[in-house]
PDB file of C-alpha atoms in Angstrom:
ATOM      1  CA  UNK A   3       6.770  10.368  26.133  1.00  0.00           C
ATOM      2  CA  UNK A   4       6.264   7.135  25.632  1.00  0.00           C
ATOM      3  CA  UNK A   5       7.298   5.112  21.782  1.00  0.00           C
ATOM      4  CA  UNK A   6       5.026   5.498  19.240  1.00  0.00           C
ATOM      5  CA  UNK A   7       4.020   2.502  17.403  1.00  0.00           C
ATOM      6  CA  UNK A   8       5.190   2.383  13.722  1.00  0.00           C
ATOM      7  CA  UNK A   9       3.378   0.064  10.872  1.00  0.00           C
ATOM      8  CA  UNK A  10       6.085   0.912   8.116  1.00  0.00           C
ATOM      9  CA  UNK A  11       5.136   0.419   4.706  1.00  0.00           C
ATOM     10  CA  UNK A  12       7.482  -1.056   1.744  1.00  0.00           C
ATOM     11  CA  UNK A  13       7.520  -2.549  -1.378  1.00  0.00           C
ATOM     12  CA  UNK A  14       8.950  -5.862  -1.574  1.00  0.00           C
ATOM     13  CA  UNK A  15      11.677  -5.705  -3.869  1.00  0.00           C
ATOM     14  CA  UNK A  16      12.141  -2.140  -4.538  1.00  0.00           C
ATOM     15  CA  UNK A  17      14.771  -1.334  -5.750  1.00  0.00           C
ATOM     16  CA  UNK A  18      15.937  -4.967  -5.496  1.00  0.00           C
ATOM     17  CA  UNK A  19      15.638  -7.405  -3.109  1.00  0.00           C
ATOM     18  CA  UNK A  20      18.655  -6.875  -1.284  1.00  0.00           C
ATOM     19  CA  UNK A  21      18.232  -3.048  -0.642  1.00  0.00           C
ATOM     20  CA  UNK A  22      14.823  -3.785   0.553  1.00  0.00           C
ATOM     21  CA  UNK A  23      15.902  -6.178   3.094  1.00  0.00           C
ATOM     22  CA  UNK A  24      18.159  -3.717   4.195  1.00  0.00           C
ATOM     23  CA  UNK A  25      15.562  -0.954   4.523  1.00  0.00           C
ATOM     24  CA  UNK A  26      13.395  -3.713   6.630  1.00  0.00           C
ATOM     25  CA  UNK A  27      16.601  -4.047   9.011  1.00  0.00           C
ATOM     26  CA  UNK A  28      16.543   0.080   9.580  1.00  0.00           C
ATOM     27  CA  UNK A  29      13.197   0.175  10.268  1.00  0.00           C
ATOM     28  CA  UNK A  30      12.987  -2.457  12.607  1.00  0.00           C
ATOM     29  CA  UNK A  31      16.426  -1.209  14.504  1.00  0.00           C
ATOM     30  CA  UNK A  32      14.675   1.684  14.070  1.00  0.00           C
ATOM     31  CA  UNK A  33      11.604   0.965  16.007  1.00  0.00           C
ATOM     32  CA  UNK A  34       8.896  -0.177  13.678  1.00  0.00           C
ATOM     33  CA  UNK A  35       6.541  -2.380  15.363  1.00  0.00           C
ATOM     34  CA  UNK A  36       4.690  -3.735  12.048  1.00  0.00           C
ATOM     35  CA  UNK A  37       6.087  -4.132   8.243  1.00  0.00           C
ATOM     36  CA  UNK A  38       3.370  -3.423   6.055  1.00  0.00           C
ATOM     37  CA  UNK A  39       4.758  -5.089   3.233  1.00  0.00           C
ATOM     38  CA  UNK A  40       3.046  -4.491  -0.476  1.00  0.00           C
ATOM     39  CA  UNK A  41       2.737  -6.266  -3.308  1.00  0.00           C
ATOM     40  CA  UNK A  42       3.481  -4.588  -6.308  1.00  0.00           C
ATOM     41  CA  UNK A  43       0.416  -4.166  -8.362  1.00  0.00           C
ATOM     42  CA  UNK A  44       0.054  -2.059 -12.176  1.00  0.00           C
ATOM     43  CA  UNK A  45      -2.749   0.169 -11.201  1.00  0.00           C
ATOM     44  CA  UNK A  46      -3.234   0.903  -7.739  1.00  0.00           C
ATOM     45  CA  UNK A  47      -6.165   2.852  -6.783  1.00  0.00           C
ATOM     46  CA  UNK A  48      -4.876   4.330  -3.633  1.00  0.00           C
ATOM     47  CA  UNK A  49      -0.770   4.906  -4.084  1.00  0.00           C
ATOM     48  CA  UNK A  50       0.884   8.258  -4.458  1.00  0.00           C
ATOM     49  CA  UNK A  51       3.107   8.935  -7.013  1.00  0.00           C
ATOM     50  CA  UNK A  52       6.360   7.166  -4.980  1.00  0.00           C
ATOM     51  CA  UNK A  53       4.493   4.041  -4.530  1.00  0.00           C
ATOM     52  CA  UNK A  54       3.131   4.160  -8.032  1.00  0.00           C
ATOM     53  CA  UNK A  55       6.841   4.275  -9.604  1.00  0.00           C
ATOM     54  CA  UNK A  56       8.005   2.015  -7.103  1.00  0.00           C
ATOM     55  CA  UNK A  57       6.043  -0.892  -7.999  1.00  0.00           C
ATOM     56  CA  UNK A  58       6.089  -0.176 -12.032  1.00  0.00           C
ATOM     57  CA  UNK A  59       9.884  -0.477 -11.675  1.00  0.00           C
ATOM     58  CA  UNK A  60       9.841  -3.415  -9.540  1.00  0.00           C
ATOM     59  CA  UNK A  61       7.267  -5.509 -12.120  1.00  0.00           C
ATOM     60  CA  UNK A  62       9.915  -4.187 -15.105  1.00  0.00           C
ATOM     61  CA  UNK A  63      11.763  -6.966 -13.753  1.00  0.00           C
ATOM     62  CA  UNK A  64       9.129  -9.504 -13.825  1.00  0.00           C
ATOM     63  CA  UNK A  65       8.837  -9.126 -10.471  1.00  0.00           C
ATOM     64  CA  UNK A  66       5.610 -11.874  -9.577  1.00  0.00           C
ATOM     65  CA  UNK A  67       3.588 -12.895  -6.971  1.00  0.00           C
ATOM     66  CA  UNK A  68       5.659 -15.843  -5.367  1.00  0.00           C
ATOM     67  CA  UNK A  69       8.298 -13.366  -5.870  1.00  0.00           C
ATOM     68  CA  UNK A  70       7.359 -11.310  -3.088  1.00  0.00           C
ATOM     69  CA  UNK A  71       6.141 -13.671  -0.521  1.00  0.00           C
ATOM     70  CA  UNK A  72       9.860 -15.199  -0.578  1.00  0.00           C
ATOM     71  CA  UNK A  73      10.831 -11.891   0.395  1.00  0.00           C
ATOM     72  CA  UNK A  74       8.000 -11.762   3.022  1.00  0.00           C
ATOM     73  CA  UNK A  75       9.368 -15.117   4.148  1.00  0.00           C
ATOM     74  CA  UNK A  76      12.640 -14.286   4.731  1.00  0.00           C
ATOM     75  CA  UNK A  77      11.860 -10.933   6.206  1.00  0.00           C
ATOM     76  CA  UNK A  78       9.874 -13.524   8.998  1.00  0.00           C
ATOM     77  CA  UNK A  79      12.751 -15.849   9.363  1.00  0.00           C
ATOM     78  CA  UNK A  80      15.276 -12.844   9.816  1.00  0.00           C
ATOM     79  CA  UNK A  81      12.842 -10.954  12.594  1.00  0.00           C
ATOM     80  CA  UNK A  82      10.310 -13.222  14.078  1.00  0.00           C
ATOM     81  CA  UNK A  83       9.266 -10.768  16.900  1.00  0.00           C
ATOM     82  CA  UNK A  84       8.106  -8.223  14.171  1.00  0.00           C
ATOM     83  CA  UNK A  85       4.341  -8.602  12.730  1.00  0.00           C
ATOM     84  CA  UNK A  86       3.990  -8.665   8.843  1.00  0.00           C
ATOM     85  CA  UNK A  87       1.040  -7.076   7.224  1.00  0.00           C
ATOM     86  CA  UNK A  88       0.562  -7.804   3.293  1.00  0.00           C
ATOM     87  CA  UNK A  89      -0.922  -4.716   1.429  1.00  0.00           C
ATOM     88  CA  UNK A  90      -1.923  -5.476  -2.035  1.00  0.00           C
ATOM     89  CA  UNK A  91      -5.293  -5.239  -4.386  1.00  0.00           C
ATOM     90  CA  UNK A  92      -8.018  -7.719  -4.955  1.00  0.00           C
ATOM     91  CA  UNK A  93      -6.995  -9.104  -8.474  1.00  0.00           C
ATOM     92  CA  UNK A  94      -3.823 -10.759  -6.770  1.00  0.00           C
ATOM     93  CA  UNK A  95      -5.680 -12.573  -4.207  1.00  0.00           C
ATOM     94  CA  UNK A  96      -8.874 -13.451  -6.144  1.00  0.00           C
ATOM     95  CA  UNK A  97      -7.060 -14.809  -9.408  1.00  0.00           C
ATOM     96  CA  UNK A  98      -5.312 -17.776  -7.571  1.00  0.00           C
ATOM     97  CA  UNK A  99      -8.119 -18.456  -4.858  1.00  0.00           C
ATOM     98  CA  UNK A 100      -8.504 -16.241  -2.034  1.00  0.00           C
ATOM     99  CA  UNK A 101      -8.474 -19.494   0.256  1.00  0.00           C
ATOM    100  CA  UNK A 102      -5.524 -20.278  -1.417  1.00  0.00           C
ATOM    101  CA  UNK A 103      -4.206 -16.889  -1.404  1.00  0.00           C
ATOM    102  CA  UNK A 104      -4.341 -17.051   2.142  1.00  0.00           C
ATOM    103  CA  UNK A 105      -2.968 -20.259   2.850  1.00  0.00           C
ATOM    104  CA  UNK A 106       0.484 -18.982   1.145  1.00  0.00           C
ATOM    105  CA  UNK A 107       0.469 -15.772   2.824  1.00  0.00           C
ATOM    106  CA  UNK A 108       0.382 -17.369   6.384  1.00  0.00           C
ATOM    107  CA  UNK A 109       3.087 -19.772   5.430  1.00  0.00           C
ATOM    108  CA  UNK A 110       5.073 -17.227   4.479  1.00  0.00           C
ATOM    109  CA  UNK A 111       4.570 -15.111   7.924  1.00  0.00           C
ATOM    110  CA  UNK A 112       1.115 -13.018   7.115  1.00  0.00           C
ATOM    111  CA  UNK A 113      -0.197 -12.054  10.143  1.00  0.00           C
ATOM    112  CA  UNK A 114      -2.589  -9.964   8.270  1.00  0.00           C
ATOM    113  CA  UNK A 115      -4.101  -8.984   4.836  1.00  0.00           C
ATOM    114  CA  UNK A 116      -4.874  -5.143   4.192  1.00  0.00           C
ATOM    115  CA  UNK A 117      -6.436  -5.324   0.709  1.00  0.00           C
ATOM    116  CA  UNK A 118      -8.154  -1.608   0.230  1.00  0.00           C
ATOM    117  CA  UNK A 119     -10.353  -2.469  -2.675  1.00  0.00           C
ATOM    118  CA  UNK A 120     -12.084  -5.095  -0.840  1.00  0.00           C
ATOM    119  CA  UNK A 121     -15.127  -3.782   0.764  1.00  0.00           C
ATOM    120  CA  UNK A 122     -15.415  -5.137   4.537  1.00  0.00           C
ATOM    121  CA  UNK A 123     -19.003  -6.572   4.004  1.00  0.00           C
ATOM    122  CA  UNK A 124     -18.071  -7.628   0.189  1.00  0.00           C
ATOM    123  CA  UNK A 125     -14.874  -9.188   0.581  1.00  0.00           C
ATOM    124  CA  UNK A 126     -14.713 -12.358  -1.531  1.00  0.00           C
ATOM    125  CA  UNK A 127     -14.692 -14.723   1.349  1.00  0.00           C
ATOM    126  CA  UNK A 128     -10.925 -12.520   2.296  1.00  0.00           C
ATOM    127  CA  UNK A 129     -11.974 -12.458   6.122  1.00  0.00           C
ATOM    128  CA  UNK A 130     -13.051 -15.969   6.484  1.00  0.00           C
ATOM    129  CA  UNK A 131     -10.074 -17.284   4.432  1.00  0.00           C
ATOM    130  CA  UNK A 132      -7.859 -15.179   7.037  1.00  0.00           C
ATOM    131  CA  UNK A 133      -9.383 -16.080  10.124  1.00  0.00           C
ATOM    132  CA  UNK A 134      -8.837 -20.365   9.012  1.00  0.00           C
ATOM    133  CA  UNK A 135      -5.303 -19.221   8.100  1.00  0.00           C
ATOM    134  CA  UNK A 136      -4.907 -17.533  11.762  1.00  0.00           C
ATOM    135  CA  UNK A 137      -4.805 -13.873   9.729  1.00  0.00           C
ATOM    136  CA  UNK A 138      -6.683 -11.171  10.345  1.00  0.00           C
ATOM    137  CA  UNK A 139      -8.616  -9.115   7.343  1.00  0.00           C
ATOM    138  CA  UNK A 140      -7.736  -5.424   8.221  1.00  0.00           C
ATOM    139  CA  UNK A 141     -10.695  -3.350   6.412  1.00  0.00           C
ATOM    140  CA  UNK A 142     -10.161   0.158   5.217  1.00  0.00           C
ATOM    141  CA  UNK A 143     -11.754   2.995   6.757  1.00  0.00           C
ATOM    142  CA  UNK A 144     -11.657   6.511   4.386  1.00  0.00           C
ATOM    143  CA  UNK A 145     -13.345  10.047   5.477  1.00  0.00           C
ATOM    144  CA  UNK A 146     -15.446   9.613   2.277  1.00  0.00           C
ATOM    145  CA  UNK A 147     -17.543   7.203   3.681  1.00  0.00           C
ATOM    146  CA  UNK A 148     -21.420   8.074   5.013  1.00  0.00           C
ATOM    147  CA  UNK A 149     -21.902   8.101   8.509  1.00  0.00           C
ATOM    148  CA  UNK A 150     -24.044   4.813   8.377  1.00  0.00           C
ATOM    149  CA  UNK A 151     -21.470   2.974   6.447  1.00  0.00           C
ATOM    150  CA  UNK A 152     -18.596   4.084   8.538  1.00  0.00           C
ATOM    151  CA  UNK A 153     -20.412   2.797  11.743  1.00  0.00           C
ATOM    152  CA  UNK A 154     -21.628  -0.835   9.906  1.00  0.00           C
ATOM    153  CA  UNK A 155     -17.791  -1.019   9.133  1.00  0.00           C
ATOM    154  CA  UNK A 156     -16.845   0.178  13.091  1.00  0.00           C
ATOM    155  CA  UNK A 157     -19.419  -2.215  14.396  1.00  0.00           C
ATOM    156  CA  UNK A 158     -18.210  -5.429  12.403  1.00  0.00           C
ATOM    157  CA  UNK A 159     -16.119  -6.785  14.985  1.00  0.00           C
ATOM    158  CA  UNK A 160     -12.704  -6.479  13.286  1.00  0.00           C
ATOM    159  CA  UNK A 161      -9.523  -6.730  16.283  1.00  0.00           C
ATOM    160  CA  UNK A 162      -8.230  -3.676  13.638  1.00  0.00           C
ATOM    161  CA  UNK A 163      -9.155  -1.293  10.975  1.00  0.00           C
ATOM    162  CA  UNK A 164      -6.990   0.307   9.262  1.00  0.00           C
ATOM    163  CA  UNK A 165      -7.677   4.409   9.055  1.00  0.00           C
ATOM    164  CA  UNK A 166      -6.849   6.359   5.838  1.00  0.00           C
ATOM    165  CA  UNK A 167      -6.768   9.941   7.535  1.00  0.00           C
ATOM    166  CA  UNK A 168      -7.751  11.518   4.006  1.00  0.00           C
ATOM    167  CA  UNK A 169      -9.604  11.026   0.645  1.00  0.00           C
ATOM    168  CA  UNK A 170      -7.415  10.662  -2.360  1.00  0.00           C
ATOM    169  CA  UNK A 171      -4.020   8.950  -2.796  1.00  0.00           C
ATOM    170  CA  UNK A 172      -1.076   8.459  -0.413  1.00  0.00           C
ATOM    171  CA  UNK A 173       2.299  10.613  -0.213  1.00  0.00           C
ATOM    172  CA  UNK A 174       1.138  14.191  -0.003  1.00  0.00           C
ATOM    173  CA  UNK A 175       1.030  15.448   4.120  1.00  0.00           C
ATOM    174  CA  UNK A 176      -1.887  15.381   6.256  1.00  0.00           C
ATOM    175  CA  UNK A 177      -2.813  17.795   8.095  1.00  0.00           C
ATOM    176  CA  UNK A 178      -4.373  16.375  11.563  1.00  0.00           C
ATOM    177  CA  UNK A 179      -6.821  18.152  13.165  1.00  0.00           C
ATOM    178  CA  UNK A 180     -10.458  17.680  14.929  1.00  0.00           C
ATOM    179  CA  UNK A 181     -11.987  16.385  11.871  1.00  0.00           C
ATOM    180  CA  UNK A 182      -9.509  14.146  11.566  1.00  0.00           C
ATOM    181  CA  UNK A 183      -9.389  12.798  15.373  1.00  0.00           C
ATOM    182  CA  UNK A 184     -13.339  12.826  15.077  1.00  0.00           C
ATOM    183  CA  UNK A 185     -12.840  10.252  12.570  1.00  0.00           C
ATOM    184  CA  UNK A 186     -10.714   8.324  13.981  1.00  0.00           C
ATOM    185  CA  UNK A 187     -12.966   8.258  17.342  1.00  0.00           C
ATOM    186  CA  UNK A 188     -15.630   7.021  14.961  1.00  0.00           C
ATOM    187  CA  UNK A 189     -13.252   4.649  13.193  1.00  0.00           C
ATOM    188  CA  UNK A 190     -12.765   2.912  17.066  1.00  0.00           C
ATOM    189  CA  UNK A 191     -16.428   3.335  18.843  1.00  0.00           C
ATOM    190  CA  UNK A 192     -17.253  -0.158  18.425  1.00  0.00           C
ATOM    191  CA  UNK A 193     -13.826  -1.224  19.771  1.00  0.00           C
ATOM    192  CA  UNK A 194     -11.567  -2.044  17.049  1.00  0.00           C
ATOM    193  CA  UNK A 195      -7.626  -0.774  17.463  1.00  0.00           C
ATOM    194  CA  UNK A 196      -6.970   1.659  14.655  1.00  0.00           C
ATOM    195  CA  UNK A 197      -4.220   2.078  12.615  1.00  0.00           C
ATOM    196  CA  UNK A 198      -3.881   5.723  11.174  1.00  0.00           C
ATOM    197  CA  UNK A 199      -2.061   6.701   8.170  1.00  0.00           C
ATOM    198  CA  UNK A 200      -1.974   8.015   4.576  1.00  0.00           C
ATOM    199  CA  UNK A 201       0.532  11.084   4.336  1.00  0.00           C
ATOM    200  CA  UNK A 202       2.662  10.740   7.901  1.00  0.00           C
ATOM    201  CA  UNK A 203       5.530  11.971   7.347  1.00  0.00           C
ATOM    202  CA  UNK A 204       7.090  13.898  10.501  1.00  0.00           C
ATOM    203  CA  UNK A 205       7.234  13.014  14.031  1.00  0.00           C
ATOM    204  CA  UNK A 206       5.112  16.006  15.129  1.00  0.00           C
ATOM    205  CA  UNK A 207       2.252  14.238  13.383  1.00  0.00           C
ATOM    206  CA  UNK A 208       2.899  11.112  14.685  1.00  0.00           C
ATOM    207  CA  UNK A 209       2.988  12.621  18.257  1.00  0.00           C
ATOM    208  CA  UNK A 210      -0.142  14.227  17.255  1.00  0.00           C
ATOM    209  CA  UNK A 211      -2.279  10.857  16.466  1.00  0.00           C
ATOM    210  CA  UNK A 212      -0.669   9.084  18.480  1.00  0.00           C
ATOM    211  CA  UNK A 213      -2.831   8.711  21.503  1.00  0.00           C
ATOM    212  CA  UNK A 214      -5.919   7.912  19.030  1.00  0.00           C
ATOM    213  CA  UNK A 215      -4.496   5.134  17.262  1.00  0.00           C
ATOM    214  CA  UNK A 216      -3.018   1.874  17.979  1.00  0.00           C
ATOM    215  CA  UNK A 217       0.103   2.545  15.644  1.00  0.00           C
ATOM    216  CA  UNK A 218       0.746   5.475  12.942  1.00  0.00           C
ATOM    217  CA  UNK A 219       1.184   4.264   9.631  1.00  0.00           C
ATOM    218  CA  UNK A 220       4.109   5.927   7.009  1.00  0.00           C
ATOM    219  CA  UNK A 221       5.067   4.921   3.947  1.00  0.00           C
ATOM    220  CA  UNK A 222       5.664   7.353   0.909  1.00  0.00           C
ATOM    221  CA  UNK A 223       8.063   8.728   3.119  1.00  0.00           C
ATOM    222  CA  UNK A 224      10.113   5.998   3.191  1.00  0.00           C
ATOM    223  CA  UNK A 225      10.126   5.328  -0.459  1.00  0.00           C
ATOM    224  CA  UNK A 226      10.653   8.326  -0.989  1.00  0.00           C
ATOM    225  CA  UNK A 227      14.251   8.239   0.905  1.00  0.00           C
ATOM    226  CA  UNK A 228      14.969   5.117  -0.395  1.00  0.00           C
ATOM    227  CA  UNK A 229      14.565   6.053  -4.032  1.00  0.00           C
ATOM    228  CA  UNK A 230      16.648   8.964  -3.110  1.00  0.00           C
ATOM    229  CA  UNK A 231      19.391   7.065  -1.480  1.00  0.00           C
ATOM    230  CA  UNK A 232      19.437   3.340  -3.545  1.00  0.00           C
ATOM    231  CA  UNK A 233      22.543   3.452  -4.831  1.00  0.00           C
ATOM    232  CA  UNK A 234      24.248   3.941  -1.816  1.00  0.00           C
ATOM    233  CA  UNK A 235      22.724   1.561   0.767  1.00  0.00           C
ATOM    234  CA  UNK A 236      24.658   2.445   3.992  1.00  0.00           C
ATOM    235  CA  UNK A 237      23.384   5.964   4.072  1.00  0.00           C
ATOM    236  CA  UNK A 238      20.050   4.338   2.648  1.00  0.00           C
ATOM    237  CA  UNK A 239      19.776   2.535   5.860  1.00  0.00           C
ATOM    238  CA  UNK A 240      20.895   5.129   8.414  1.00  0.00           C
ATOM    239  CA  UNK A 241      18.170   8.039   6.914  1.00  0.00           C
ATOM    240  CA  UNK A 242      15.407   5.259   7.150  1.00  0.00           C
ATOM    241  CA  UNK A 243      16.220   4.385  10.456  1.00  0.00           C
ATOM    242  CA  UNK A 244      16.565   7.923  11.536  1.00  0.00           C
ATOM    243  CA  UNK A 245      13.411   8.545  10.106  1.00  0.00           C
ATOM    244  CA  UNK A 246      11.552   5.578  11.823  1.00  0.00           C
ATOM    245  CA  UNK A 247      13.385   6.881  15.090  1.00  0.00           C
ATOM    246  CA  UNK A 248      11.515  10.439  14.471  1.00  0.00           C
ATOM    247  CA  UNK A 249       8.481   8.809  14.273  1.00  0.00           C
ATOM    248  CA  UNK A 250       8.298   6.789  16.815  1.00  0.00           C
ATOM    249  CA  UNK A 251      10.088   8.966  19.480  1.00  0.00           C
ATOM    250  CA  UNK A 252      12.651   6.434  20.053  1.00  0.00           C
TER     251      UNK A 252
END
């Protein structure tokens, strides 16, 4: 079977900066194609439990905005071949400017925003600021949406969308099964590559979407096992890599 595609999700600076670079290096030796790299924000409107503590115990530290796109930097400058996604929420981009939101972002090595509480036809100027900044805007597709909306959305013209495979918040498992592929069929018909995620968590699930989406998407399970495992970072990065080896079938 071929490798799966992995976008891996972190949060920059969790625990500390230095244990998060070292996750970054386990998932990339372990075969993640994309880090999905979050901000961390105070009240997330998508994020699980892991993600939620996460970021409240990276901001304890005054963790701030610049903050993590120095990490995002040097996460670029350490593995160039590797696209970087930033995940965050709309206040963080619209307070400063989302032009100049943007502009920082590419410098840093954005390749691409994924801001979920920016609607794809409402976005505060996000996808034009991207596009000048040679970003893409990757919109959010959720099951909740209505048939017409979902198809607007599929018919925009974005290269990607990004697919949350369930309603609700991220870190509990997803089932996959023909409502789910049917939505992700929907998700692509007018073209777009589609990233799937939102409770991935095993490599039987990832084998299971894998032939419907451009790359899977995990990320509460890697918290999760780097929570678990922060205060001894050597086996911190051999169970993340492991686990980005299961997923991808590497």
């Amino acid at each position: 079977m071929p490798k799966i595609k992995l976008m891996s999700h972190l949060v920059a600076g969790y625990p500390t900066d230095e244990i998060a670079f070292t996750a970054a290096r386990a998932l990339v030796e372990g075969g993640a194609d994309i880090l999905e790299i979050q901000l961390p924000f105070s009240d997330p409107s998508a994020d699980g439990p892991a993600i939620q503590t996460a970021c409240t115990e990276v901001l304890s530290r005054g963790f701030k905005t610049a903050d993590g796109l120095s990490f995002i930097s040097r996460l670029h400058k350490e593995f160039p071949e590797v696209k970087i996604y930033l995940m965050s929420y709309g206040s963080l981009v619209y307070t400063p400017g989302v032009f100049e939101f943007c502009k920082k972002a590419s410098e840093a090595g954005v390749n691409g925003m994924i801001i979920p509480d920016l609607p794809f036809d409402n976005d505060e100027g996000l996808t034009e600021a991207c596009r000048k900044n040679g970003m893409e805007n990757i919109p959010v597709a959720a099951p909740s949406m209505s048939p017409e909306r979902l198809e607007k959305l599929a018919r925009a013209g974005f290269p990607y969308i990004y697919a949350a495979l369930r309603t609700g918040i991220t870190g509990t498992d997803t089932l996959i099964d023909e409502s789910t592929l049917s939505f992700l069929k929907n998700v692509g018909a007018g073209g777009s590559k589609v990233y799937g995620g939102f409770g991935i968590s095993e490599g039987k699930q990832a084998r299971a979407l894998s032939e419907y989406v451009e790359a899977i998407v995990a990320g509460s399970v890697f918290v999760r096992i780097i929570t678990k495992n922060k205060d001894n970072p050597a086996l911190l990065y051999d169970e993340v890599r492991k686990k980005a080896e299961e997923l991808t079938g590497k």
